[in-house]
Amino acid sequence: MDTFTHILNGFVVAMEPMNLWYTFLGVLMGTIIGVLPGIGPSAGIALLIPITYGMNPTSALIMMAGIYYGAKYGGSTTAILIRTPGEAASVMTSIDGYEMAKNGRAGAALAVSAIGSFIAGTIGVIGLTLFALPLTSMALKFGPAEYFTLMLFAMTAVSTLTGDSPAKGVIATILGLMIATIGIDLQSGQARFTMGVPEFLDGVGFVVVVVGLFAMAEVLRGLEDIFRGSSAQAMKITGKLWLTKEEWKRSIGPIWRGGIIGFVIGVLPGAGGTIASIMSYTTEKRLSKHPEEFGKGAIEGVAGPESANNSDTAGALVPLLTLGIPGGGATAVLLGAFIMYGVQPGPLLFQNKPDLVWGLINSMYIGNVMLVILNLPLIGLFVRLLYIPQGILYPLIVAISAIGAYAINGSTVDLWLILGFGVIGYVFDKTGIPVAPLVLSLVLGGMMEQSFRQAMTISSGDLKIFYGSTITVVLLAMSVISVLLPFIIPMLRKLGSKGDES
Amino acid sequence: MIRNAVLVIALAAAGLAQAQGWKPDRPIEIVVPTTPGGGIDRTARLLQKIIQDEKLAPVSVTVNNKPGGGGAVSLVYLNQHAGDGHFVAINSPNLIANDINGRSPVKTREVTALANLFSEYTVVAVRADSSLKRGQDFIDRLRKDPQSLAVSTPTTLGSVNHMSFALVAKAAGIDPRKLKAVVVGSGGDAVTALLGGHIDAHTGTPSSVVRMVQAGQIRVIGVLAPKRLSGPYADTPTWSEQGYKAVMDTWRGVIGPHGMTAAQVAWWDGVLAKVVATPAWKEALEQNTWEANYLNSAQTRKLFDDEHAEYRTILLDLGMIK
């Protein structure tokens, strides 16, 4: 009853004209930041902190949170139109989203991203409202052993991302794992595979690799077309910018599932939106009646991941608000902002500052509505990008990619890296090696290795720790099932059809 | 109050007198070795704000993030401006640790020490329901079996937190190489693992656990400080009080490039002394659980030299360097 009153009061706070204005300002800035690759919500919020000095803490935090979840809306735009993920978490969107654009359905892809983001974002905030406290204890049950088995389960998705040739999938996976080991190894404090380049000590950035593999490789492919004189086929837009009835029907399931997957993964500190969107993508491909369409412009492959990476933001606020533990870069910066305003997130926050907490949470409902209203009309504007002649579009992609990569660390080494990975992406394309397994193993590899070694330290080298808790056992079982599933399903279908005949 | 005011005026006068030799005539740049958002970045932006708001410099102040190479990129950049008093950088014990382990192209002696702004003395924390009630319980367990406690040490092997753990053990005569240090990515990860019961204790900054301490879910059993901390930790005993002499902190230093002139150093001594006397600075210290520990340029140079020697000893004990 008491909590309910607090929630209602929170709406009063969120609806104050001043706070509505800051919500709008936050989500607008978030959208813009999201569109540009490289400039992520972490840097956006951090740079804003000094400007918001002296502001009412609630308003300032509402605005900063707006940037955080708003950025996830913007990230899909360039992913779909020019195969350049604006945010790390949009990488899965660029696989099928860009293919949809090539098929003339850019409008539908953008629309389903916006709508999916809205629905899933709202699912996430509802989850945050209702389950924040119980979920906190779930997040705490995840120690190194649990994280390792979770990553292992996520890794089994490689098989669904691989094309027809398992060998080629293995090549991509191993290359991703190798890249993940570059930099200072936390467990031993030693530098690995840095080749004497100081910039490599902190590892190779995920966004840098992805921008190279996707955007730069696409430019190289385009160049090849131009040199061969077959550049006439500019992208076109067929049908309306909105979803067809069929597309809508195919999207609604992935949106719901993505929303739930994203929220749950978001609650776990460290897992994050990229892993959530990969999990959603593979789930959809496994559930789909036509998995062969994935990678060739399946709308489920856009709807699911885009939804997952939005509800993830609400999930990530659970450990931040209830424990004061940031799950990732952007929430760490938010924590810094909280502290600067003299607000200490943690178990006492909900008791001591209910107006602030619920005002912030409830502003996210409003922010999501604002974002969908803001983003839908922009679709008409953004798709015009596709009318740009290739002679202008490709240099534009190179410029956006280079600015984005440079903006992360202000380092020219990253510019060479996107070029290098662009060549790798191009070679992969020519030889039929899939890119997605590389991306997956790059995201998971580092965390998987670190959590494995943490667990082994804790258990003094005893492997029992990996089947010592219910969570690890369930995750291990799920991993085994996931590997065997492609063999089991055809067998079951066979049995089923035999049953029908008799 | 009056005494403070007198002190401020005295310092200001001293600053003015010294500043006659040199003062900036172009914008000042504060270099940050990390991406925006972390503790070092926040320190730099706070410094920027106070210098501007209090009009402590005749020019504007910018913050420039130069992440990469575990701080190496920023140091190389700083020293590209050798002898230029318009460039300063915020740094942490990484400066010295990376020098010792040979990872940094810039030696500690190759930068100009300007000030230490504050310190974060390492705390050893356990879950509130842990059987480790005091520092002595912790030591007893480790004496019986150094492997019996899994202790998180963010964020890498050989970090200040890891060295703190080693220092406490060494003070009790336990071989640091036998300890079970679990390296985790951040203080946040460590607190999650501690609350979830996956590890037995955590070494980290006071701010990494302060919220859970106030909520009564985490207990600090010892602080590696020369004397008790202020604020929420006023009642927490130091390790020295408990009979184990161990002091280790994550300090936040201001450095300048190689070859700054005495006049430039004097100007910065004046300005930074004024910064740490402002109410805005003191408020920020309190909010962030940062412990006031201002040192001027000469004292900071000594700090760097002392820390260099001390880190070397501990890293040798840990077998991390030869």
Short mmCIF file of N, CA and C in Angstrom, two decimals, chain A residues 35-39 78 82 84-85 207 211-212 215-220 385 388 390-408 414-415 418-419:
data_model
loop_
_atom_site.label_atom_id
_atom_site.label_comp_id
_atom_site.label_asym_id
_atom_site.label_seq_id
_atom_site.Cartn_x
_atom_site.Cartn_y
_atom_site.Cartn_z
N VAL A 35 22.52 7.59 -32.79
CA VAL A 35 22.69 7.52 -34.24
C VAL A 35 24.17 7.48 -34.61
N LEU A 36 24.99 8.23 -33.89
CA LEU A 36 26.41 8.28 -34.20
C LEU A 36 27.15 7.10 -33.59
N PRO A 37 27.85 6.33 -34.40
CA PRO A 37 28.61 5.22 -33.81
C PRO A 37 29.77 5.78 -32.99
N GLY A 38 30.17 5.06 -31.97
CA GLY A 38 31.32 5.50 -31.18
C GLY A 38 30.93 6.35 -30.01
N ILE A 39 30.17 7.41 -30.25
CA ILE A 39 29.76 8.26 -29.13
C ILE A 39 28.60 7.57 -28.45
N THR A 78 21.42 3.70 -38.22
CA THR A 78 22.53 3.51 -39.14
C THR A 78 22.80 2.02 -39.37
N ILE A 82 22.85 1.83 -43.29
CA ILE A 82 24.19 1.76 -43.89
C ILE A 82 25.07 0.70 -43.23
N THR A 84 26.01 0.16 -40.33
CA THR A 84 26.96 0.68 -39.35
C THR A 84 26.25 0.76 -38.00
N PRO A 85 26.50 -0.19 -37.08
CA PRO A 85 25.79 -0.13 -35.80
C PRO A 85 26.15 1.13 -35.03
N VAL A 207 33.32 -1.97 -30.63
CA VAL A 207 32.70 -1.12 -31.65
C VAL A 207 33.64 -0.96 -32.85
N VAL A 211 32.42 -1.97 -36.48
CA VAL A 211 32.32 -0.96 -37.53
C VAL A 211 33.16 -1.38 -38.73
N GLY A 212 34.35 -1.94 -38.47
CA GLY A 212 35.19 -2.42 -39.56
C GLY A 212 34.55 -3.56 -40.32
N ALA A 215 30.53 -2.00 -41.58
CA ALA A 215 30.43 -0.80 -42.42
C ALA A 215 31.56 -0.73 -43.46
N MET A 216 32.80 -0.88 -43.00
CA MET A 216 33.92 -0.73 -43.94
C MET A 216 33.91 -1.85 -44.97
N ALA A 217 33.57 -3.07 -44.55
CA ALA A 217 33.50 -4.17 -45.49
C ALA A 217 32.44 -3.89 -46.56
N GLU A 218 31.34 -3.27 -46.13
CA GLU A 218 30.27 -2.95 -47.07
C GLU A 218 30.76 -1.94 -48.11
N VAL A 219 31.55 -0.98 -47.65
CA VAL A 219 32.09 0.02 -48.57
C VAL A 219 33.01 -0.65 -49.59
N LEU A 220 33.84 -1.59 -49.11
CA LEU A 220 34.75 -2.28 -50.02
C LEU A 220 33.97 -3.09 -51.06
N LEU A 385 18.17 8.73 -46.94
CA LEU A 385 19.60 8.44 -47.04
C LEU A 385 19.87 7.47 -48.19
N ILE A 388 20.63 8.64 -51.68
CA ILE A 388 21.92 9.28 -51.96
C ILE A 388 22.70 8.39 -52.92
N GLN A 390 25.60 6.32 -54.71
CA GLN A 390 26.66 5.58 -54.03
C GLN A 390 27.98 6.35 -53.96
N GLY A 391 28.24 7.14 -55.00
CA GLY A 391 29.47 7.93 -55.03
C GLY A 391 29.57 8.88 -53.84
N ILE A 392 28.42 9.24 -53.29
CA ILE A 392 28.42 10.12 -52.12
C ILE A 392 28.20 9.30 -50.85
N LEU A 393 27.37 8.28 -50.95
CA LEU A 393 27.01 7.49 -49.77
C LEU A 393 28.22 6.77 -49.18
N TYR A 394 29.04 6.13 -50.03
CA TYR A 394 30.16 5.37 -49.49
C TYR A 394 31.17 6.25 -48.77
N PRO A 395 31.59 7.37 -49.36
CA PRO A 395 32.47 8.26 -48.58
C PRO A 395 31.82 8.70 -47.27
N LEU A 396 30.49 8.89 -47.31
CA LEU A 396 29.77 9.30 -46.11
C LEU A 396 29.86 8.21 -45.03
N ILE A 397 29.71 6.95 -45.45
CA ILE A 397 29.82 5.84 -44.49
C ILE A 397 31.22 5.81 -43.90
N VAL A 398 32.23 5.98 -44.77
CA VAL A 398 33.61 5.97 -44.27
C VAL A 398 33.80 7.10 -43.26
N ALA A 399 33.26 8.27 -43.58
CA ALA A 399 33.43 9.42 -42.68
C ALA A 399 32.75 9.16 -41.34
N ILE A 400 31.50 8.68 -41.38
CA ILE A 400 30.78 8.43 -40.13
C ILE A 400 31.50 7.37 -39.30
N SER A 401 31.94 6.30 -39.97
CA SER A 401 32.64 5.22 -39.26
C SER A 401 33.92 5.73 -38.63
N ALA A 402 34.67 6.52 -39.39
CA ALA A 402 35.96 7.01 -38.89
C ALA A 402 35.75 7.95 -37.71
N ILE A 403 34.78 8.84 -37.82
CA ILE A 403 34.50 9.76 -36.71
C ILE A 403 34.10 8.97 -35.48
N GLY A 404 33.23 7.98 -35.69
CA GLY A 404 32.76 7.17 -34.57
C GLY A 404 33.89 6.42 -33.89
N ALA A 405 34.75 5.79 -34.71
CA ALA A 405 35.85 5.01 -34.13
C ALA A 405 36.84 5.93 -33.42
N TYR A 406 37.09 7.09 -34.01
CA TYR A 406 38.04 8.02 -33.41
C TYR A 406 37.50 8.60 -32.11
N ALA A 407 36.18 8.80 -32.07
CA ALA A 407 35.58 9.45 -30.90
C ALA A 407 35.72 8.60 -29.64
N ILE A 408 35.87 7.29 -29.77
CA ILE A 408 35.91 6.43 -28.58
C ILE A 408 37.13 6.75 -27.73
N ASP A 414 42.86 3.25 -33.84
CA ASP A 414 41.52 2.70 -34.10
C ASP A 414 41.10 2.92 -35.55
N LEU A 415 41.60 3.97 -36.17
CA LEU A 415 41.27 4.20 -37.59
C LEU A 415 41.89 3.11 -38.46
N ILE A 418 39.82 -0.13 -38.01
CA ILE A 418 38.56 -0.30 -38.76
C ILE A 418 38.87 -0.62 -40.21
N LEU A 419 39.96 -0.06 -40.72
CA LEU A 419 40.35 -0.38 -42.09
C LEU A 419 40.74 -1.86 -42.19
#
